[in-house]
Short mmCIF file of C-alpha atoms in Angstrom, two decimals:
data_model
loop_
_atom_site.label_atom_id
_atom_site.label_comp_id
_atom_site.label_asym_id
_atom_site.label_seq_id
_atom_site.Cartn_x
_atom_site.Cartn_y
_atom_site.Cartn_z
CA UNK B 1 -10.89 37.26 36.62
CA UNK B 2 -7.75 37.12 34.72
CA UNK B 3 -5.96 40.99 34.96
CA UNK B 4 -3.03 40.22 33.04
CA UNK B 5 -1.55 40.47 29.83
CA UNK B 6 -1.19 37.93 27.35
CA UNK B 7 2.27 37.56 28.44
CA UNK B 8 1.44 35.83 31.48
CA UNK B 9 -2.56 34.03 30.57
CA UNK B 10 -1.99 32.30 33.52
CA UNK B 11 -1.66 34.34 35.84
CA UNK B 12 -4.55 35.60 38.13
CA UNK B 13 -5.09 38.65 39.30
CA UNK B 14 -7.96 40.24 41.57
CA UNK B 15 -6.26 43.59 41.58
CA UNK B 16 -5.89 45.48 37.64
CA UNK B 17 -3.89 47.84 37.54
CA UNK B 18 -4.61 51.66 36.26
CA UNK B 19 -3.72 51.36 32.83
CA UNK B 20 -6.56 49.17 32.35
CA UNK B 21 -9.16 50.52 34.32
CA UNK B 22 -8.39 54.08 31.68
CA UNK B 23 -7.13 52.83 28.97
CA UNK B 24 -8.31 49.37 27.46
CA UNK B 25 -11.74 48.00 29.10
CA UNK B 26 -14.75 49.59 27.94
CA UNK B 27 -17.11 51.78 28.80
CA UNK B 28 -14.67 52.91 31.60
CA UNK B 29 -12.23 54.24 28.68
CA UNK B 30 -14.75 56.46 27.25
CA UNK B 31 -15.94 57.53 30.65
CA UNK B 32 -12.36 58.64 31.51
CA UNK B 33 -11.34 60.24 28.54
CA UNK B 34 -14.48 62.21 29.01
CA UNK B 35 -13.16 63.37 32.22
CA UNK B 36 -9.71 64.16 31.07
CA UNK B 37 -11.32 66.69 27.99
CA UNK B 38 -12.99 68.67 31.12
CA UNK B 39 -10.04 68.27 33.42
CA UNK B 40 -7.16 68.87 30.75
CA UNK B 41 -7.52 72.98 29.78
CA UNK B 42 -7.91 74.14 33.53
CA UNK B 43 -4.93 72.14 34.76
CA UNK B 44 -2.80 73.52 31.76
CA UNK B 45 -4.03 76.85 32.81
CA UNK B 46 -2.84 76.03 35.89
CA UNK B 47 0.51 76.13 35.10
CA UNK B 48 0.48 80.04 34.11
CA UNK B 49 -1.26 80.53 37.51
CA UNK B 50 1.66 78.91 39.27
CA UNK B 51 4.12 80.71 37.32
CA UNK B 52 2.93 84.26 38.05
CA UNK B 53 2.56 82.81 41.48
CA UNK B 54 5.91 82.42 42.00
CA UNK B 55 6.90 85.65 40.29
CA UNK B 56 4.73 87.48 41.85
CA UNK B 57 5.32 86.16 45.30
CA UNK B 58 7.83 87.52 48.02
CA UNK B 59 10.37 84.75 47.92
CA UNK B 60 13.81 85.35 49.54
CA UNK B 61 15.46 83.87 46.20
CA UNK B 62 13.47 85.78 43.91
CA UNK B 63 16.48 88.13 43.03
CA UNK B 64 18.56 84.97 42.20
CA UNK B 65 19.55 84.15 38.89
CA UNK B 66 18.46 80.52 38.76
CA UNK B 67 14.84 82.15 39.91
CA UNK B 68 13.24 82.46 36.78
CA UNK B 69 14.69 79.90 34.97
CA UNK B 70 13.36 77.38 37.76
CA UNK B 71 9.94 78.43 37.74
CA UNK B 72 9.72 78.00 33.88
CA UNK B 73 11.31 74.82 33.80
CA UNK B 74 8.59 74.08 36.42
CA UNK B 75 5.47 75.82 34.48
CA UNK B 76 6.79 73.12 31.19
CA UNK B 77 7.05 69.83 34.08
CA UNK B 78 3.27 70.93 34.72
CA UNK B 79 2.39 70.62 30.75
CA UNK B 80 4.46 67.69 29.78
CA UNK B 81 2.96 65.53 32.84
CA UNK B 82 -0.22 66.79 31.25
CA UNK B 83 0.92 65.56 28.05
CA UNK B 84 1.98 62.49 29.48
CA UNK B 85 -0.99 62.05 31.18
CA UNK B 86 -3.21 62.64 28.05
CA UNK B 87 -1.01 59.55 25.58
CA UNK B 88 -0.51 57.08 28.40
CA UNK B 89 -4.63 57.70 28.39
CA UNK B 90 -5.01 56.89 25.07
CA UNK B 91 -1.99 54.73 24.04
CA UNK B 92 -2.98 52.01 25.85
CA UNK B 93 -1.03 48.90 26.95
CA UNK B 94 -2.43 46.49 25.14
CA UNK B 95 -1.82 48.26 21.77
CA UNK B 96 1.97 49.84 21.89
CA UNK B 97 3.07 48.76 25.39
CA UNK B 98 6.29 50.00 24.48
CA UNK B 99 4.77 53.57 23.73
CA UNK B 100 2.44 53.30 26.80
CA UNK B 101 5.61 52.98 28.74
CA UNK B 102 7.70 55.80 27.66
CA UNK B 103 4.81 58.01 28.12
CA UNK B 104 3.69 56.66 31.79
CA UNK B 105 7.62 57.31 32.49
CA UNK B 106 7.14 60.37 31.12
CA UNK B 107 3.83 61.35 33.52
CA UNK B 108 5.38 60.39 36.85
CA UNK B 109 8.84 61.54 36.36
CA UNK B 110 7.05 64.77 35.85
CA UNK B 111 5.34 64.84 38.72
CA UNK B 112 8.15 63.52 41.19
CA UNK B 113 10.58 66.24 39.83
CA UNK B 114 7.69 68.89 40.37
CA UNK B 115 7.18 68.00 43.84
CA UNK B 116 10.22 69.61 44.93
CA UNK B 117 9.09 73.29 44.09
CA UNK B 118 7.79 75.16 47.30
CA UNK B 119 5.57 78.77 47.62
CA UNK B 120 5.11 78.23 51.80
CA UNK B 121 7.00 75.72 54.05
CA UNK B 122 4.55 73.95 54.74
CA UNK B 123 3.44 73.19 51.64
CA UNK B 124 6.49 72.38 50.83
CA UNK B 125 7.16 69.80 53.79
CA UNK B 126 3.98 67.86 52.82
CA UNK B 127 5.29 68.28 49.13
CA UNK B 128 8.92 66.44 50.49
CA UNK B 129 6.78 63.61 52.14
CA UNK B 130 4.95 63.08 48.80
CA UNK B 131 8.48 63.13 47.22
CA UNK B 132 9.59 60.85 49.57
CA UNK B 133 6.88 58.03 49.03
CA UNK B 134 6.03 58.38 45.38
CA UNK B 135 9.85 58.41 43.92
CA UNK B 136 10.46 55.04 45.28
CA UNK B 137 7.39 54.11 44.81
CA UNK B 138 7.91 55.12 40.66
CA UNK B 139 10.85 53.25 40.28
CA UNK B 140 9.25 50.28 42.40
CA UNK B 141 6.61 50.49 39.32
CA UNK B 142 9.66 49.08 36.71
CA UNK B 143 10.81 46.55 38.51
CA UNK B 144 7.79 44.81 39.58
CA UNK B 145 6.02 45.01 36.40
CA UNK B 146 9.82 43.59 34.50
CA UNK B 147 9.73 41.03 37.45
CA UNK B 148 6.06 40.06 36.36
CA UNK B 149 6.98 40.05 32.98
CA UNK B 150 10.30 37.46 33.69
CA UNK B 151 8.81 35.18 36.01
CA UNK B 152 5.23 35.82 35.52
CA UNK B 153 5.01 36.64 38.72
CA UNK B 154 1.33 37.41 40.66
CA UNK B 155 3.04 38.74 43.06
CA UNK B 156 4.90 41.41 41.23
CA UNK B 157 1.70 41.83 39.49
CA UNK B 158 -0.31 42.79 42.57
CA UNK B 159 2.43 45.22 43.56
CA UNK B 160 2.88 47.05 40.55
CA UNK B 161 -1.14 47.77 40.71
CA UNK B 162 -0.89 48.82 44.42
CA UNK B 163 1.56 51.36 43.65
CA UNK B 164 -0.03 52.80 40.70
CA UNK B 165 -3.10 53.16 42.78
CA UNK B 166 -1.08 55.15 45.36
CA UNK B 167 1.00 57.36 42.75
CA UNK B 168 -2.67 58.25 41.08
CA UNK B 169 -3.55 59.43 45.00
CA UNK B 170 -0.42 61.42 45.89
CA UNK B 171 -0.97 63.24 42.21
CA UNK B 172 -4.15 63.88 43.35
CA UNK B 173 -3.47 65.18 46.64
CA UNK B 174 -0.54 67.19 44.60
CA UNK B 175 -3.05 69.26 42.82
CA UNK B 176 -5.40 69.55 46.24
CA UNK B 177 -3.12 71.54 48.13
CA UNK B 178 -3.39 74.41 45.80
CA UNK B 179 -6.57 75.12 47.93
CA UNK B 180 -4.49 76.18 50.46
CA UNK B 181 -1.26 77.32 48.20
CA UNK B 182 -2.79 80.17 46.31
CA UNK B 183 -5.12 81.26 49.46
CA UNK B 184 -5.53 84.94 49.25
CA UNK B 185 -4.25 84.75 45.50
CA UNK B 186 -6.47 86.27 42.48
CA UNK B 187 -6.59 86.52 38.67
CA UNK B 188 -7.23 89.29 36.51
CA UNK B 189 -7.45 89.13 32.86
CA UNK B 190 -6.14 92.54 30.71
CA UNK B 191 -6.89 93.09 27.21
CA UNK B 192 -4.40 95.53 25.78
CA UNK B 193 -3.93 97.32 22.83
CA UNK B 194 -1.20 99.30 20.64
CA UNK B 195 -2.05 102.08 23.81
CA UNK B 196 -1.28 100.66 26.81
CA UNK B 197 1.63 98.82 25.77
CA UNK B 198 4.69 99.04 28.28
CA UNK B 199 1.86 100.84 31.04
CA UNK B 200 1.33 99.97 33.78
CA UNK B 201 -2.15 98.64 35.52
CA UNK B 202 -2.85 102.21 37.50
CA UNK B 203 -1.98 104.07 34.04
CA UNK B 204 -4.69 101.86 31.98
CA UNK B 205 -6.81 102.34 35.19
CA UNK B 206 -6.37 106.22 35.22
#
């Protein structure tokens, strides 16, 4: 079958990349967008989690100035990816490739920056080893997929999928290792009033 755009009709392909598989064949679209309206509100939810996380965690730096200011910079990475995640989903390439791009750069600059955040060492080492195969791997993604564009290349083609496919499976593995990041971790939900306001949890307790 013939993968590619109509930039390159010639061109054969046995390997399509993601943005197709999501974003223009059908019924696959629909099935994924499905996904992403049951996946979307926990993972932006997620982001609060991982902020109070990090606040509430013992962290040598926590007393440093650039503390706070890194972990909300980090809590807004985790919504625009989302973001980026959610157009680049329904902008697809066929339609606005232009847009499609912007918002796919968007999505996996995102997630390379966020990589480099730790809450345990050795989360954070396999978080540096995701770093260190995914960034090249991202900007590998704009030069194969120019290079296919140029010299409608099959080649370039074939590589730009295989390293979309990869990117989509370190994201994934990204958001896995909270299983073991927030381990021992809980979350309570307080409704206050005009009362409790400025008191603290054993006061509303008491």
């Amino acid at each position: 079958m013939n993968f590619t755009s109509n930039d390159c009709p010639n061109v054969q392909s046995s390997l399509p990349p993601v943005s197709y598989s999501i974003g223009v064949w059908k019924p696959q679209k629909y099935f994924w967008l499905l996904v992403l309206a049951l996946h979307l509100p926990p993972r932006m939810f997620y982001g609060l989690v991982y902020k109070n996380q990090f606040k509430l965690g013992e962290s040598e730096y926590k007393q440093r100035s650039w503390f706070s200011t890194m972990v909300q910079v980090h809590m807004r990475l985790m919504w625009v990816e989302a973001a980026g995640l959610v157009t680049v989903s329904i902008i697809d390439i066929d339609t606005y490739f232009v847009m499609h791009a912007i918002c796919y750069s968007v999505w996996v600059i995102s997630f390379c920056i966020r990589q480099l955040t730790s809450n345990h060492d050795r989360i954070f080492y396999i978080k540096c080893c995701l770093f260190l195969i995914g960034y090249p791997l991202a900007v590998s993604t704009g030069f194969s997929y120019f290079s296919f564009l140029l010299l409608c290349s099959g080649t370039a083609y074939v590589l730009f999928s295989v390293a979309e496919y990869i990117l989509v499976g370190l994201n994934s593995l990204f958001y896995f290792l909270l299983v073991w990041e927030l381990t021992g971790s809980r979350i309570e939900f307080y409704l206050t009033h005009k009362g409790h306001i400025g008191s603290t949890r054993t006061d509303v307790a008491i």
